[in-house]
mmCIF file of N, CA, C and O in Angstrom:
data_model
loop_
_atom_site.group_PDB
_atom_site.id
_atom_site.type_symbol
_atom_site.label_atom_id
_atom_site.label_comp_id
_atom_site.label_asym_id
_atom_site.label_seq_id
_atom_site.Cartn_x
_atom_site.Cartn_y
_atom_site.Cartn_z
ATOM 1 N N UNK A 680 94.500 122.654 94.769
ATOM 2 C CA UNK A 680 93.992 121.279 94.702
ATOM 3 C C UNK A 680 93.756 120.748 96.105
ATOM 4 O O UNK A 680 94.435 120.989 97.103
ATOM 5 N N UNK A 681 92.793 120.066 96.018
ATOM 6 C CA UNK A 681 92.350 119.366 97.381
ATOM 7 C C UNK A 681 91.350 118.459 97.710
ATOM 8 O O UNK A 681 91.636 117.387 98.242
ATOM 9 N N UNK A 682 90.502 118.694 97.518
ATOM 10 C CA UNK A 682 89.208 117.674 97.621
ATOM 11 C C UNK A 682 89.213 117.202 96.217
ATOM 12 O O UNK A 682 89.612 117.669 95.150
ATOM 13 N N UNK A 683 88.406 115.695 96.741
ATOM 14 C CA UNK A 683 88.575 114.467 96.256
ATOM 15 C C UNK A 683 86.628 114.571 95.193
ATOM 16 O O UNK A 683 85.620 115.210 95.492
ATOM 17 N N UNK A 684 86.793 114.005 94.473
ATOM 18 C CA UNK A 684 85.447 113.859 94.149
ATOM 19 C C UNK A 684 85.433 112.407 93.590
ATOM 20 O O UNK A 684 86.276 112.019 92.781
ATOM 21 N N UNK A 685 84.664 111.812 93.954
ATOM 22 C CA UNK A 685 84.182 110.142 93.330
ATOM 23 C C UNK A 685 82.374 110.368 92.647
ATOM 24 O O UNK A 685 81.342 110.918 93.030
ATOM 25 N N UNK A 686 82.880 109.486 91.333
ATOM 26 C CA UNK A 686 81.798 109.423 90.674
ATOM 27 C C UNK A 686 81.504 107.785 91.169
ATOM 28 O O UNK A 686 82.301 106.848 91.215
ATOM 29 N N UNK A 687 79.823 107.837 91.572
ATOM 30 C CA UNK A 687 79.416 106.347 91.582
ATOM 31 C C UNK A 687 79.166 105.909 90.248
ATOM 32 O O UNK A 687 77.945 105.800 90.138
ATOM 33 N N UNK A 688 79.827 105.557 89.013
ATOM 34 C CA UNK A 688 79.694 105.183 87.966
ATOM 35 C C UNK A 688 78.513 104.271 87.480
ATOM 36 O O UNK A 688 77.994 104.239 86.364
ATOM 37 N N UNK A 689 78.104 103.247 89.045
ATOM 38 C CA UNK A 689 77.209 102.027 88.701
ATOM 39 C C UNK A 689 75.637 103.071 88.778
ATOM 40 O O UNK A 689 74.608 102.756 88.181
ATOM 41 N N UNK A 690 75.783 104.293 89.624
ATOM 42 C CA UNK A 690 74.621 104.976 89.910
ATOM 43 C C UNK A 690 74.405 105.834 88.682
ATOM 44 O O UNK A 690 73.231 105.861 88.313
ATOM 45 N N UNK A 691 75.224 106.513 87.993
ATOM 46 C CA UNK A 691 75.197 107.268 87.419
ATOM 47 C C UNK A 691 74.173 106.881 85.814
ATOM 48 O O UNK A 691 74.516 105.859 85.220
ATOM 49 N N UNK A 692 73.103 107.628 85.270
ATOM 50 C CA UNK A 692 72.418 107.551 84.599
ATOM 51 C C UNK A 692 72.572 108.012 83.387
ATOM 52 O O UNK A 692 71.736 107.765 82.518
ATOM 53 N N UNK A 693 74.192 109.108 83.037
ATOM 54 C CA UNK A 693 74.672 109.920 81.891
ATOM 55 C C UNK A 693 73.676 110.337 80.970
ATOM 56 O O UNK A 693 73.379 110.096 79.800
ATOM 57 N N UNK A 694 72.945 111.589 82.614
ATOM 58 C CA UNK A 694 72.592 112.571 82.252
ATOM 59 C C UNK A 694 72.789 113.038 81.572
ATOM 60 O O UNK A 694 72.304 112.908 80.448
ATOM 61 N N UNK A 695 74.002 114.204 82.091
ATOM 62 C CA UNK A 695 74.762 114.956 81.420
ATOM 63 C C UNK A 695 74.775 116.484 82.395
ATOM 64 O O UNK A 695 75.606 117.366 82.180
ATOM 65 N N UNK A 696 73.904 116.569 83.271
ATOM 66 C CA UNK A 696 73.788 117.444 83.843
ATOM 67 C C UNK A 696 75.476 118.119 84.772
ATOM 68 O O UNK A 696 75.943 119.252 84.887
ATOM 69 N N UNK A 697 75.819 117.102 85.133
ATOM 70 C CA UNK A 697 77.441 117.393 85.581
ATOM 71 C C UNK A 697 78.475 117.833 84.192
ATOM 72 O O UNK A 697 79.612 118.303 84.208
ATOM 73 N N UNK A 698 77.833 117.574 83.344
ATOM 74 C CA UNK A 698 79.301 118.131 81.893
ATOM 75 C C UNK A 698 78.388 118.882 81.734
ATOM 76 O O UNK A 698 79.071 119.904 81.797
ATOM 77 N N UNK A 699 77.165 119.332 81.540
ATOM 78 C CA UNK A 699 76.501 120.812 81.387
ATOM 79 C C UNK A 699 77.442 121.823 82.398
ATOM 80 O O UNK A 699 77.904 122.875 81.956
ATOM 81 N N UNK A 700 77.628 121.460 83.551
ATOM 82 C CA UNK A 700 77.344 122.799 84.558
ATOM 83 C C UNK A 700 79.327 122.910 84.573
ATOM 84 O O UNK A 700 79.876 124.003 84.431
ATOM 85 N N UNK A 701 79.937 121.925 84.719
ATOM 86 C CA UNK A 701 81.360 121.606 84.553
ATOM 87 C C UNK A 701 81.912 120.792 83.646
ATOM 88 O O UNK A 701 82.130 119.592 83.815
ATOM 89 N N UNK A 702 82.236 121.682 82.291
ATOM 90 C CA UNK A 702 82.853 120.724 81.383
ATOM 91 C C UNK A 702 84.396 120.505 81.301
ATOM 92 O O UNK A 702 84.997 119.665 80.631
ATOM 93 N N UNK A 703 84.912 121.488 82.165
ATOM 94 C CA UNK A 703 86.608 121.268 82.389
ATOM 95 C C UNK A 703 86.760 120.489 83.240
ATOM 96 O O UNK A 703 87.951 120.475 83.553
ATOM 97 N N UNK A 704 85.854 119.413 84.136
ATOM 98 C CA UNK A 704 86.165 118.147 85.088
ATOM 99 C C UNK A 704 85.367 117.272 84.475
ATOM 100 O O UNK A 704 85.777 116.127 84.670
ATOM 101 N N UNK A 705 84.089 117.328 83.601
ATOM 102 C CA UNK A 705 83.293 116.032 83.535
ATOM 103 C C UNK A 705 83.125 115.994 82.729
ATOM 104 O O UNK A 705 82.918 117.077 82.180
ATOM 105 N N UNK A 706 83.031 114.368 81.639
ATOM 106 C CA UNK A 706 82.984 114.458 80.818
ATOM 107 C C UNK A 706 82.260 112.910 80.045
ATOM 108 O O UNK A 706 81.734 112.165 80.872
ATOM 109 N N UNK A 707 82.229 112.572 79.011
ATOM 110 C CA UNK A 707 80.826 111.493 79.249
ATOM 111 C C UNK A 707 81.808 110.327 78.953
ATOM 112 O O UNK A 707 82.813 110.796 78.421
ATOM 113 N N UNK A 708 81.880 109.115 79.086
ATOM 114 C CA UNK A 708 82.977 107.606 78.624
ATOM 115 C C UNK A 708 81.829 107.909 77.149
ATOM 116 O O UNK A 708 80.678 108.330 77.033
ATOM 117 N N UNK A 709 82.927 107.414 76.175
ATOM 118 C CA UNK A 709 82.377 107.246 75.160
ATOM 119 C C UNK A 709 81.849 105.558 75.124
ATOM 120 O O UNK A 709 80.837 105.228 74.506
ATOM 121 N N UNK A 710 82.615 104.681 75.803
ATOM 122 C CA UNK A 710 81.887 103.525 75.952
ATOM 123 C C UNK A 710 80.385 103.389 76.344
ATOM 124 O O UNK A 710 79.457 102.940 75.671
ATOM 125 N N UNK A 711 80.388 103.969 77.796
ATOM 126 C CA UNK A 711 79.698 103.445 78.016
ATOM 127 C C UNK A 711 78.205 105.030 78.443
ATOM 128 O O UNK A 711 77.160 104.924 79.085
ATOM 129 N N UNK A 712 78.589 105.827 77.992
ATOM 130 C CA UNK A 712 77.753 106.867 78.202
ATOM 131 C C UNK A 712 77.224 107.804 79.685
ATOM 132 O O UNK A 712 76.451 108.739 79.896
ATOM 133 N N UNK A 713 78.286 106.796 80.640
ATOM 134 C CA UNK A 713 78.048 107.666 82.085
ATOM 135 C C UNK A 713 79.194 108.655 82.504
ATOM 136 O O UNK A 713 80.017 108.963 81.643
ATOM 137 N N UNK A 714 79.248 108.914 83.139
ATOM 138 C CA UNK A 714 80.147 110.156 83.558
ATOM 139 C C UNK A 714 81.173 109.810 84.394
ATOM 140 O O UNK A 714 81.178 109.001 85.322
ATOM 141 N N UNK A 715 82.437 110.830 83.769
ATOM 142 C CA UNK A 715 83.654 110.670 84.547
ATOM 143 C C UNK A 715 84.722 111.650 84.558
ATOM 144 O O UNK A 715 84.472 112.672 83.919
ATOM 145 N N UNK A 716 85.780 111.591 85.093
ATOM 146 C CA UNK A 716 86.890 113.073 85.138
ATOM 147 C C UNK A 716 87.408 112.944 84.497
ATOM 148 O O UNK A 716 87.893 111.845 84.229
ATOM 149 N N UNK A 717 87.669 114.270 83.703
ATOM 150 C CA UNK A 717 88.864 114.149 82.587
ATOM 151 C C UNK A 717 90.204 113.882 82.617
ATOM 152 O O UNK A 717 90.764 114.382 83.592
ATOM 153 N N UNK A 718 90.984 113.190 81.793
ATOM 154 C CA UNK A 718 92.076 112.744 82.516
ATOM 155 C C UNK A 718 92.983 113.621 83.307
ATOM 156 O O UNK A 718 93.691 113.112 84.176
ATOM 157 N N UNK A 719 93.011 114.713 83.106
ATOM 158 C CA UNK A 719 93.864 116.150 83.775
ATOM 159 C C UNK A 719 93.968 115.824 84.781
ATOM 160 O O UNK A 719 95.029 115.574 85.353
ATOM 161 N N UNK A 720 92.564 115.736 85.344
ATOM 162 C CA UNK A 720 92.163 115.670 87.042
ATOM 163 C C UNK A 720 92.145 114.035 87.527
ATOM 164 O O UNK A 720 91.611 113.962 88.633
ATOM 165 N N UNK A 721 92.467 113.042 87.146
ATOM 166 C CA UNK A 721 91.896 111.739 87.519
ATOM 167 C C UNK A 721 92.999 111.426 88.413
ATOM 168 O O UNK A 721 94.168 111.808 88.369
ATOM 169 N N UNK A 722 92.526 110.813 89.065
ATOM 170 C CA UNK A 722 93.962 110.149 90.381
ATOM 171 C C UNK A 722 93.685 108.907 90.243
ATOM 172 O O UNK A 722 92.655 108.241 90.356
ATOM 173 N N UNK A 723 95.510 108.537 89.798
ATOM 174 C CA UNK A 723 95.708 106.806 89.935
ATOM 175 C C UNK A 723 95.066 106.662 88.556
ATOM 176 O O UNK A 723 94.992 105.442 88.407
ATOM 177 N N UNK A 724 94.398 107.440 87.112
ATOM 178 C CA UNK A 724 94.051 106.647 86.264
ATOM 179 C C UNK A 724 93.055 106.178 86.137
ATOM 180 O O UNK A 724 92.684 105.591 85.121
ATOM 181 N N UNK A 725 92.254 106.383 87.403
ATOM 182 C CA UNK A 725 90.436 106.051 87.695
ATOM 183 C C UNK A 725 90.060 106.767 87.202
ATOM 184 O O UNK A 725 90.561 107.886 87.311
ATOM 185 N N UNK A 726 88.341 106.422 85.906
ATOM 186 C CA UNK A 726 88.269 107.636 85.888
ATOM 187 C C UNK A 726 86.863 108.223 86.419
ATOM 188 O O UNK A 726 86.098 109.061 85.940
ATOM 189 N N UNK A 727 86.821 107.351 87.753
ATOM 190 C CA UNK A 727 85.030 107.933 88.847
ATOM 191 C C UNK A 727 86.025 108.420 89.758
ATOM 192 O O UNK A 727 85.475 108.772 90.802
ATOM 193 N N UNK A 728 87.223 108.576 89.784
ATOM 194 C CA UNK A 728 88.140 109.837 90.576
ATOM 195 C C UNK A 728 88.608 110.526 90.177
ATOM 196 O O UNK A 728 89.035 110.503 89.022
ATOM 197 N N UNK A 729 88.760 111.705 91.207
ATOM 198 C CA UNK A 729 89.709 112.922 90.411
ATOM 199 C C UNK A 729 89.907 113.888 91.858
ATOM 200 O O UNK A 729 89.108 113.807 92.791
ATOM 201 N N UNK A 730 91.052 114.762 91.868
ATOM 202 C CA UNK A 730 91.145 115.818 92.711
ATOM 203 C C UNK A 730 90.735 117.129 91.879
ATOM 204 O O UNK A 730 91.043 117.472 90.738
ATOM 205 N N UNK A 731 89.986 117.697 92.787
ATOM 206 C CA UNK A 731 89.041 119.033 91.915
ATOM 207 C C UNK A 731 90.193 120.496 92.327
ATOM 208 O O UNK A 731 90.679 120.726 93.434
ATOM 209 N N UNK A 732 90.353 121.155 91.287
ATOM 210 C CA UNK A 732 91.332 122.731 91.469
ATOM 211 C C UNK A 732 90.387 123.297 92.009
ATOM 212 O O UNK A 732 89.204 123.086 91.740
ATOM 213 N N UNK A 733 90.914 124.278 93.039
ATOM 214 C CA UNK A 733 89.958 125.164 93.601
ATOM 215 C C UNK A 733 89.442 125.671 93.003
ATOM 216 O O UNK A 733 88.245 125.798 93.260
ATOM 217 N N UNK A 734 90.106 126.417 91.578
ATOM 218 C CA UNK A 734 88.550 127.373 91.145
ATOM 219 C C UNK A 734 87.764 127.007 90.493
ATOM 220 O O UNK A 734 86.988 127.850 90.044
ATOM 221 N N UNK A 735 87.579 125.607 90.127
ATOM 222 C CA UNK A 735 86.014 124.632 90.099
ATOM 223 C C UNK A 735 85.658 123.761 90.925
ATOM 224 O O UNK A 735 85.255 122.653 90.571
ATOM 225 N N UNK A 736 85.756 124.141 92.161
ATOM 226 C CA UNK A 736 85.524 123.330 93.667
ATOM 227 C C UNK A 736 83.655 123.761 93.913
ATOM 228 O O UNK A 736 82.836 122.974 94.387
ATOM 229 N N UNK A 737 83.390 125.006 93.503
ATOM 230 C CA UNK A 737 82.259 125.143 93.929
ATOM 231 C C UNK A 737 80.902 124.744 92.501
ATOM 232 O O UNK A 737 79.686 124.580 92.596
ATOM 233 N N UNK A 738 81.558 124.720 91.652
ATOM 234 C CA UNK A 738 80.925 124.558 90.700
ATOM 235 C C UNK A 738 80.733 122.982 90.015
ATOM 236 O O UNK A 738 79.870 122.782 89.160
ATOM 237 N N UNK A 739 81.664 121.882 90.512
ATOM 238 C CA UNK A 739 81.387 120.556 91.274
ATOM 239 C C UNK A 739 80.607 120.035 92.236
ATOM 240 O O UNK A 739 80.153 118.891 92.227
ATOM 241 N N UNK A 740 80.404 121.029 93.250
ATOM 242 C CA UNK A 740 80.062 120.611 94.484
ATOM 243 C C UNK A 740 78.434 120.912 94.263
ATOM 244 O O UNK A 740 77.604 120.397 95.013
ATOM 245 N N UNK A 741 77.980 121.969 92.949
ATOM 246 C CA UNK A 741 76.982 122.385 92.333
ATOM 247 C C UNK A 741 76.374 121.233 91.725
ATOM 248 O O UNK A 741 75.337 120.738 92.166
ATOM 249 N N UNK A 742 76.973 120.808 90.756
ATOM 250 C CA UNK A 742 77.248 119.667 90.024
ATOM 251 C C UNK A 742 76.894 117.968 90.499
ATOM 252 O O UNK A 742 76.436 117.040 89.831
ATOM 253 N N UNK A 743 77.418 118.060 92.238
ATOM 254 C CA UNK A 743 76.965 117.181 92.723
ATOM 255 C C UNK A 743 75.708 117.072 93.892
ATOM 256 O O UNK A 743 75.165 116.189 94.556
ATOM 257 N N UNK A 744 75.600 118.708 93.677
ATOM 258 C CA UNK A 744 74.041 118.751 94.370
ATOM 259 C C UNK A 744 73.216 118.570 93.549
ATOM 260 O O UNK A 744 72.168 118.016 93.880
ATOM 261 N N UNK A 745 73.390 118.898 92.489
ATOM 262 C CA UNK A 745 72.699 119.176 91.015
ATOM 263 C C UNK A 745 72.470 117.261 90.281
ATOM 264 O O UNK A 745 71.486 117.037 89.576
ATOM 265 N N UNK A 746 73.149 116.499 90.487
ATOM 266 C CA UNK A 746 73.085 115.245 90.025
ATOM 267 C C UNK A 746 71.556 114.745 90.327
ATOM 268 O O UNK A 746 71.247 114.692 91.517
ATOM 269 N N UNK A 747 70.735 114.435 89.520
ATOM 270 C CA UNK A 747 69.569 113.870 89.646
ATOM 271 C C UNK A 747 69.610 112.085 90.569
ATOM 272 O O UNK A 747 68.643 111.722 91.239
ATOM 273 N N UNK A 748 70.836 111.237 90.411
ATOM 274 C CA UNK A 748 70.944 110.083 91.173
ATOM 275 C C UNK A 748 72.028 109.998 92.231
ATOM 276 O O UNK A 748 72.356 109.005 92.881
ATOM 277 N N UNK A 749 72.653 111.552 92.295
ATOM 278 C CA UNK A 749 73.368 111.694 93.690
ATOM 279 C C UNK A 749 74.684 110.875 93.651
ATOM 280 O O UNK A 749 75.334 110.369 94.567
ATOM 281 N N UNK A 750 74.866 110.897 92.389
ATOM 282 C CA UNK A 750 76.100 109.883 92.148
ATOM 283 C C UNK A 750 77.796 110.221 92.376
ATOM 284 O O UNK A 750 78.737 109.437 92.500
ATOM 285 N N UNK A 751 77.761 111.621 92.375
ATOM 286 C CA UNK A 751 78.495 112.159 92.388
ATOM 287 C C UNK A 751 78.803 112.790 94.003
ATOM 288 O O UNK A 751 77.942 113.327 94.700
ATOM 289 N N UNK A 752 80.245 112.577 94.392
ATOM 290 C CA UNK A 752 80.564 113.070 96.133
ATOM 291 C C UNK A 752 82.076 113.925 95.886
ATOM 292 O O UNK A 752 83.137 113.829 95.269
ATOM 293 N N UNK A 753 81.385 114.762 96.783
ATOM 294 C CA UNK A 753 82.773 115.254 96.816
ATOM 295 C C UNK A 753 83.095 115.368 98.656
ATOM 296 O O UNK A 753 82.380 115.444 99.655
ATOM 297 N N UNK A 754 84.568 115.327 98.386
ATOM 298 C CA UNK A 754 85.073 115.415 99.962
ATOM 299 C C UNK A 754 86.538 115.965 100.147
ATOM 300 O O UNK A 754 87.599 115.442 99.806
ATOM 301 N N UNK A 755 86.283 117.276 100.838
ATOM 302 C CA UNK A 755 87.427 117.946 101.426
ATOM 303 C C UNK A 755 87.876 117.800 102.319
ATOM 304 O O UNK A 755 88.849 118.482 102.640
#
């Protein structure tokens, strides 16, 4: 565990393209239809935060190249 990932929730368009490519970190609010971390991973209970496990660090970081509104950051 280590890097941090923040979802911009207000940016986010719930695609879906981030729970396509990573569905063991992302996953859709049933409220409100945008994207967020599953509780496993969420820090503090937020859920546009989360600390990512290394062995889906690169497949996030995919995920947030891959985001069509760039909503998604990650930082190690």
């Amino acid at each position: 565990m280590g890097a941090k990932v923040r979802i911009d929730r207000e940016a986010c368009i719930g695609c879906g393209a981030c729970i396509a490519l990573v569905p063991d970190f992302f996953e859709l609010n049933s409220d409100d239809g945008k994207a967020q971390v599953i509780e496993k991973y969420r820090m503090g209970g937020d859920p546009a935060s989360g600390e990512a496990p290394d062995k889906l660090l690169n497949d996030i970081k995919s995920a947030a190249e891959g985001c069509p509104v760039g909503a998604i950051k990650v930082e190690e």
